[in-house]
Amino acid sequence: QYINKPIRYIIGLGNVGVDVFMFLSAYCLTLSFGKYIKVMDFYKKRIIRLVIPYLLIATPFLIWKNLHSDSFNLVGFLKNFVCDLAGISFIHSGMDWTWFVFAILLPA
């Protein structure tokens, strides 16, 4: 019983790591944003560094994810694929693995 208390306390702090990561990420993003005189230069670099690899990795996975259905419907497939790729699925259904991509793209 006594040993379980410290372990439960440490496990309860697990979500703090996410907060620390988001804070450090926003801080570093703000520092990198300050290096550019033009805002468009910042976004061009971010698009090249983040969006292109995201599309290369996410597209095959999302095609597989949306094809993995009992009844295939082309219109439904395209709608779900575009919503997943654009991050709209997270807003609509709340459960999606792509939410962090759009959080990274926006400057702090």
Short mmCIF file of N, CA and C in Angstrom, two decimals:
data_model
loop_
_atom_site.label_atom_id
_atom_site.label_comp_id
_atom_site.label_asym_id
_atom_site.label_seq_id
_atom_site.Cartn_x
_atom_site.Cartn_y
_atom_site.Cartn_z
N GLN A 1 0.82 -1.19 0.00
CA GLN A 1 0.00 0.00 0.00
C GLN A 1 0.87 1.26 0.00
N TYR A 2 1.91 1.29 0.84
CA TYR A 2 2.78 2.47 0.92
C TYR A 2 3.56 2.67 -0.36
N ILE A 3 4.00 1.59 -1.00
CA ILE A 3 4.77 1.69 -2.25
C ILE A 3 3.88 2.20 -3.38
N ASN A 4 2.65 1.88 -3.36
CA ASN A 4 1.74 2.29 -4.43
C ASN A 4 1.50 3.79 -4.46
N LYS A 5 1.57 4.47 -3.31
CA LYS A 5 1.32 5.91 -3.28
C LYS A 5 2.32 6.69 -4.13
N PRO A 6 3.64 6.48 -3.97
CA PRO A 6 4.58 7.23 -4.82
C PRO A 6 4.43 6.88 -6.30
N ILE A 7 4.17 5.63 -6.58
CA ILE A 7 4.01 5.22 -7.98
C ILE A 7 2.77 5.87 -8.58
N ARG A 8 1.68 5.88 -7.83
CA ARG A 8 0.46 6.54 -8.32
C ARG A 8 0.68 8.04 -8.50
N TYR A 9 1.46 8.65 -7.62
CA TYR A 9 1.75 10.08 -7.75
C TYR A 9 2.55 10.36 -9.01
N ILE A 10 3.57 9.55 -9.27
CA ILE A 10 4.40 9.75 -10.46
C ILE A 10 3.59 9.52 -11.73
N ILE A 11 2.77 8.50 -11.74
CA ILE A 11 1.91 8.24 -12.90
C ILE A 11 0.93 9.39 -13.10
N GLY A 12 0.44 9.95 -12.01
CA GLY A 12 -0.49 11.09 -12.11
C GLY A 12 0.15 12.33 -12.71
N LEU A 13 1.47 12.42 -12.67
CA LEU A 13 2.17 13.56 -13.26
C LEU A 13 2.48 13.36 -14.74
N GLY A 14 2.05 12.26 -15.31
CA GLY A 14 2.36 11.96 -16.70
C GLY A 14 1.89 13.01 -17.69
N ASN A 15 0.77 13.63 -17.44
CA ASN A 15 0.25 14.64 -18.36
C ASN A 15 1.03 15.95 -18.29
N VAL A 16 1.85 16.13 -17.27
CA VAL A 16 2.65 17.36 -17.17
C VAL A 16 3.68 17.42 -18.29
N GLY A 17 4.16 16.26 -18.72
CA GLY A 17 5.13 16.21 -19.81
C GLY A 17 4.60 16.82 -21.09
N VAL A 18 3.33 16.65 -21.37
CA VAL A 18 2.71 17.24 -22.55
C VAL A 18 2.73 18.76 -22.44
N ASP A 19 2.38 19.27 -21.27
CA ASP A 19 2.38 20.72 -21.06
C ASP A 19 3.78 21.31 -21.22
N VAL A 20 4.77 20.63 -20.67
CA VAL A 20 6.15 21.11 -20.79
C VAL A 20 6.59 21.08 -22.24
N PHE A 21 6.26 20.01 -22.96
CA PHE A 21 6.62 19.92 -24.37
C PHE A 21 5.97 21.04 -25.19
N MET A 22 4.70 21.29 -24.95
CA MET A 22 4.01 22.34 -25.71
C MET A 22 4.60 23.71 -25.39
N PHE A 23 4.94 23.96 -24.14
CA PHE A 23 5.54 25.23 -23.77
C PHE A 23 6.90 25.41 -24.45
N LEU A 24 7.75 24.39 -24.36
CA LEU A 24 9.08 24.48 -24.98
C LEU A 24 8.97 24.60 -26.50
N SER A 25 8.04 23.89 -27.08
CA SER A 25 7.83 23.96 -28.52
C SER A 25 7.41 25.37 -28.95
N ALA A 26 6.47 25.95 -28.22
CA ALA A 26 6.03 27.32 -28.54
C ALA A 26 7.15 28.32 -28.33
N TYR A 27 7.94 28.14 -27.30
CA TYR A 27 9.07 29.05 -27.03
C TYR A 27 10.09 28.98 -28.17
N CYS A 28 10.45 27.78 -28.58
CA CYS A 28 11.41 27.63 -29.68
C CYS A 28 10.84 28.14 -30.99
N LEU A 29 9.56 27.93 -31.20
CA LEU A 29 8.91 28.43 -32.41
C LEU A 29 8.92 29.95 -32.44
N THR A 30 8.70 30.57 -31.29
CA THR A 30 8.74 32.02 -31.20
C THR A 30 10.14 32.54 -31.49
N LEU A 31 11.15 31.86 -30.98
CA LEU A 31 12.53 32.25 -31.28
C LEU A 31 12.84 32.14 -32.76
N SER A 32 12.41 31.07 -33.39
CA SER A 32 12.68 30.91 -34.82
C SER A 32 11.87 31.90 -35.65
N PHE A 33 10.68 32.26 -35.19
CA PHE A 33 9.85 33.24 -35.89
C PHE A 33 10.51 34.62 -35.87
N GLY A 34 11.19 34.94 -34.79
CA GLY A 34 11.84 36.25 -34.63
C GLY A 34 13.04 36.44 -35.54
N LYS A 35 13.56 35.39 -36.13
CA LYS A 35 14.73 35.48 -37.01
C LYS A 35 14.38 36.07 -38.38
N TYR A 36 13.12 36.03 -38.74
CA TYR A 36 12.71 36.44 -40.09
C TYR A 36 12.13 37.85 -40.07
N ILE A 37 12.51 38.60 -41.07
CA ILE A 37 11.96 39.95 -41.23
C ILE A 37 10.58 39.86 -41.87
N LYS A 38 10.45 39.00 -42.87
CA LYS A 38 9.17 38.82 -43.56
C LYS A 38 8.48 37.57 -43.03
N VAL A 39 7.20 37.71 -42.76
CA VAL A 39 6.41 36.60 -42.25
C VAL A 39 6.31 35.48 -43.29
N MET A 40 6.23 35.85 -44.55
CA MET A 40 6.09 34.85 -45.61
C MET A 40 7.33 33.95 -45.70
N ASP A 41 8.51 34.49 -45.41
CA ASP A 41 9.72 33.66 -45.42
C ASP A 41 9.63 32.58 -44.35
N PHE A 42 9.10 32.96 -43.19
CA PHE A 42 8.91 32.00 -42.11
C PHE A 42 7.97 30.87 -42.54
N TYR A 43 6.83 31.25 -43.14
CA TYR A 43 5.86 30.23 -43.55
C TYR A 43 6.37 29.38 -44.69
N LYS A 44 7.11 29.94 -45.62
CA LYS A 44 7.67 29.15 -46.72
C LYS A 44 8.59 28.07 -46.17
N LYS A 45 9.43 28.44 -45.24
CA LYS A 45 10.36 27.47 -44.66
C LYS A 45 9.60 26.39 -43.89
N ARG A 46 8.58 26.78 -43.16
CA ARG A 46 7.81 25.80 -42.38
C ARG A 46 7.05 24.86 -43.31
N ILE A 47 6.54 25.37 -44.40
CA ILE A 47 5.81 24.51 -45.34
C ILE A 47 6.75 23.48 -45.93
N ILE A 48 7.93 23.92 -46.32
CA ILE A 48 8.90 22.99 -46.90
C ILE A 48 9.33 21.95 -45.87
N ARG A 49 9.56 22.38 -44.65
CA ARG A 49 10.09 21.48 -43.63
C ARG A 49 9.02 20.59 -42.99
N LEU A 50 7.77 21.01 -42.97
CA LEU A 50 6.74 20.24 -42.25
C LEU A 50 5.62 19.69 -43.12
N VAL A 51 5.07 20.51 -43.99
CA VAL A 51 3.89 20.09 -44.74
C VAL A 51 4.24 19.02 -45.77
N ILE A 52 5.34 19.20 -46.48
CA ILE A 52 5.70 18.21 -47.50
C ILE A 52 5.98 16.84 -46.88
N PRO A 53 6.81 16.74 -45.81
CA PRO A 53 6.97 15.42 -45.18
C PRO A 53 5.65 14.87 -44.61
N TYR A 54 4.83 15.76 -44.05
CA TYR A 54 3.53 15.32 -43.53
C TYR A 54 2.69 14.70 -44.63
N LEU A 55 2.63 15.34 -45.78
CA LEU A 55 1.84 14.81 -46.89
C LEU A 55 2.40 13.48 -47.38
N LEU A 56 3.73 13.38 -47.43
CA LEU A 56 4.35 12.13 -47.90
C LEU A 56 4.07 10.96 -46.94
N ILE A 57 4.01 11.24 -45.68
CA ILE A 57 3.78 10.18 -44.70
C ILE A 57 2.29 9.94 -44.48
N ALA A 58 1.52 11.00 -44.39
CA ALA A 58 0.10 10.87 -44.04
C ALA A 58 -0.75 10.34 -45.18
N THR A 59 -0.44 10.70 -46.41
CA THR A 59 -1.29 10.31 -47.54
C THR A 59 -1.45 8.80 -47.66
N PRO A 60 -0.36 8.01 -47.69
CA PRO A 60 -0.58 6.55 -47.78
C PRO A 60 -1.34 5.99 -46.58
N PHE A 61 -1.04 6.49 -45.38
CA PHE A 61 -1.74 6.00 -44.20
C PHE A 61 -3.23 6.34 -44.25
N LEU A 62 -3.55 7.56 -44.64
CA LEU A 62 -4.95 7.96 -44.67
C LEU A 62 -5.72 7.25 -45.78
N ILE A 63 -5.04 6.96 -46.88
CA ILE A 63 -5.70 6.16 -47.94
C ILE A 63 -6.04 4.79 -47.37
N TRP A 64 -5.06 4.16 -46.70
CA TRP A 64 -5.29 2.85 -46.10
C TRP A 64 -6.40 2.92 -45.04
N LYS A 65 -6.33 3.95 -44.20
CA LYS A 65 -7.33 4.10 -43.13
C LYS A 65 -8.74 4.23 -43.69
N ASN A 66 -8.89 5.02 -44.75
CA ASN A 66 -10.23 5.25 -45.30
C ASN A 66 -10.69 4.15 -46.24
N LEU A 67 -9.77 3.35 -46.75
CA LEU A 67 -10.17 2.19 -47.56
C LEU A 67 -10.56 1.02 -46.68
N HIS A 68 -10.10 1.03 -45.45
CA HIS A 68 -10.35 -0.06 -44.50
C HIS A 68 -11.77 0.07 -43.95
N SER A 69 -12.72 -0.24 -44.79
CA SER A 69 -14.13 -0.09 -44.43
C SER A 69 -14.91 -1.26 -45.01
N ASP A 70 -16.02 -1.60 -44.40
CA ASP A 70 -16.84 -2.71 -44.89
C ASP A 70 -17.51 -2.37 -46.22
N SER A 71 -18.06 -1.20 -46.33
CA SER A 71 -18.72 -0.79 -47.56
C SER A 71 -17.99 0.41 -48.14
N PHE A 72 -17.46 0.26 -49.35
CA PHE A 72 -16.68 1.33 -49.97
C PHE A 72 -17.61 2.25 -50.75
N ASN A 73 -17.46 3.54 -50.52
CA ASN A 73 -18.21 4.57 -51.21
C ASN A 73 -17.20 5.64 -51.61
N LEU A 74 -17.04 5.90 -52.91
CA LEU A 74 -16.01 6.81 -53.40
C LEU A 74 -16.18 8.22 -52.84
N VAL A 75 -17.41 8.72 -52.82
CA VAL A 75 -17.65 10.07 -52.32
C VAL A 75 -17.34 10.15 -50.83
N GLY A 76 -17.77 9.15 -50.08
CA GLY A 76 -17.47 9.12 -48.65
C GLY A 76 -15.98 8.98 -48.39
N PHE A 77 -15.31 8.16 -49.21
CA PHE A 77 -13.87 7.98 -49.08
C PHE A 77 -13.14 9.30 -49.30
N LEU A 78 -13.49 10.01 -50.37
CA LEU A 78 -12.82 11.29 -50.67
C LEU A 78 -13.10 12.33 -49.59
N LYS A 79 -14.34 12.37 -49.12
CA LYS A 79 -14.69 13.32 -48.06
C LYS A 79 -13.90 13.04 -46.79
N ASN A 80 -13.86 11.79 -46.37
CA ASN A 80 -13.11 11.43 -45.16
C ASN A 80 -11.61 11.65 -45.34
N PHE A 81 -11.10 11.33 -46.51
CA PHE A 81 -9.67 11.50 -46.77
C PHE A 81 -9.26 12.97 -46.68
N VAL A 82 -10.03 13.84 -47.32
CA VAL A 82 -9.72 15.28 -47.30
C VAL A 82 -9.88 15.84 -45.88
N CYS A 83 -10.92 15.43 -45.18
CA CYS A 83 -11.12 15.90 -43.81
C CYS A 83 -9.99 15.44 -42.90
N ASP A 84 -9.54 14.20 -43.06
CA ASP A 84 -8.42 13.70 -42.26
C ASP A 84 -7.14 14.44 -42.61
N LEU A 85 -6.88 14.63 -43.88
CA LEU A 85 -5.64 15.28 -44.32
C LEU A 85 -5.59 16.74 -43.88
N ALA A 86 -6.72 17.40 -43.88
CA ALA A 86 -6.77 18.83 -43.53
C ALA A 86 -6.93 19.06 -42.02
N GLY A 87 -7.16 18.01 -41.26
CA GLY A 87 -7.32 18.18 -39.81
C GLY A 87 -8.74 18.50 -39.40
N ILE A 88 -9.65 18.52 -40.33
CA ILE A 88 -11.05 18.82 -40.02
C ILE A 88 -11.67 17.70 -39.19
N SER A 89 -11.19 16.49 -39.37
CA SER A 89 -11.72 15.35 -38.61
C SER A 89 -11.53 15.55 -37.11
N PHE A 90 -10.44 16.18 -36.74
CA PHE A 90 -10.22 16.43 -35.31
C PHE A 90 -11.27 17.38 -34.77
N ILE A 91 -11.60 18.41 -35.53
CA ILE A 91 -12.63 19.37 -35.08
C ILE A 91 -13.99 18.69 -35.05
N HIS A 92 -14.26 17.86 -36.05
CA HIS A 92 -15.56 17.22 -36.17
C HIS A 92 -15.76 16.11 -35.16
N SER A 93 -14.80 15.18 -35.08
CA SER A 93 -15.00 14.02 -34.22
C SER A 93 -14.17 14.03 -32.95
N GLY A 94 -13.15 14.88 -32.90
CA GLY A 94 -12.35 15.02 -31.69
C GLY A 94 -11.28 13.97 -31.49
N MET A 95 -11.29 12.93 -32.27
CA MET A 95 -10.27 11.88 -32.13
C MET A 95 -9.51 11.76 -33.45
N ASP A 96 -8.33 12.29 -33.46
CA ASP A 96 -7.52 12.22 -34.67
C ASP A 96 -6.07 12.35 -34.26
N TRP A 97 -5.19 11.77 -35.01
CA TRP A 97 -3.76 11.80 -34.68
C TRP A 97 -3.04 12.95 -35.37
N THR A 98 -3.73 13.76 -36.16
CA THR A 98 -3.06 14.82 -36.92
C THR A 98 -3.19 16.20 -36.29
N TRP A 99 -3.78 16.32 -35.12
CA TRP A 99 -4.01 17.65 -34.53
C TRP A 99 -2.71 18.40 -34.32
N PHE A 100 -1.64 17.71 -33.98
CA PHE A 100 -0.39 18.38 -33.65
C PHE A 100 0.28 19.01 -34.86
N VAL A 101 0.00 18.53 -36.04
CA VAL A 101 0.62 19.11 -37.25
C VAL A 101 0.16 20.55 -37.41
N PHE A 102 -1.09 20.81 -37.21
CA PHE A 102 -1.61 22.16 -37.38
C PHE A 102 -1.21 23.06 -36.21
N ALA A 103 -1.01 22.47 -35.03
CA ALA A 103 -0.49 23.25 -33.90
C ALA A 103 0.96 23.67 -34.15
N ILE A 104 1.72 22.82 -34.81
CA ILE A 104 3.13 23.12 -35.11
C ILE A 104 3.24 24.20 -36.19
N LEU A 105 2.34 24.16 -37.16
CA LEU A 105 2.44 25.09 -38.29
C LEU A 105 2.14 26.52 -37.91
N LEU A 106 1.30 26.73 -36.93
CA LEU A 106 0.95 28.09 -36.54
C LEU A 106 2.03 28.69 -35.64
N PRO A 107 2.42 29.93 -35.87
CA PRO A 107 3.43 30.53 -35.00
C PRO A 107 2.84 30.86 -33.63
N ALA A 108 3.69 30.82 -32.64
CA ALA A 108 3.23 31.12 -31.28
C ALA A 108 3.03 32.61 -31.10
#
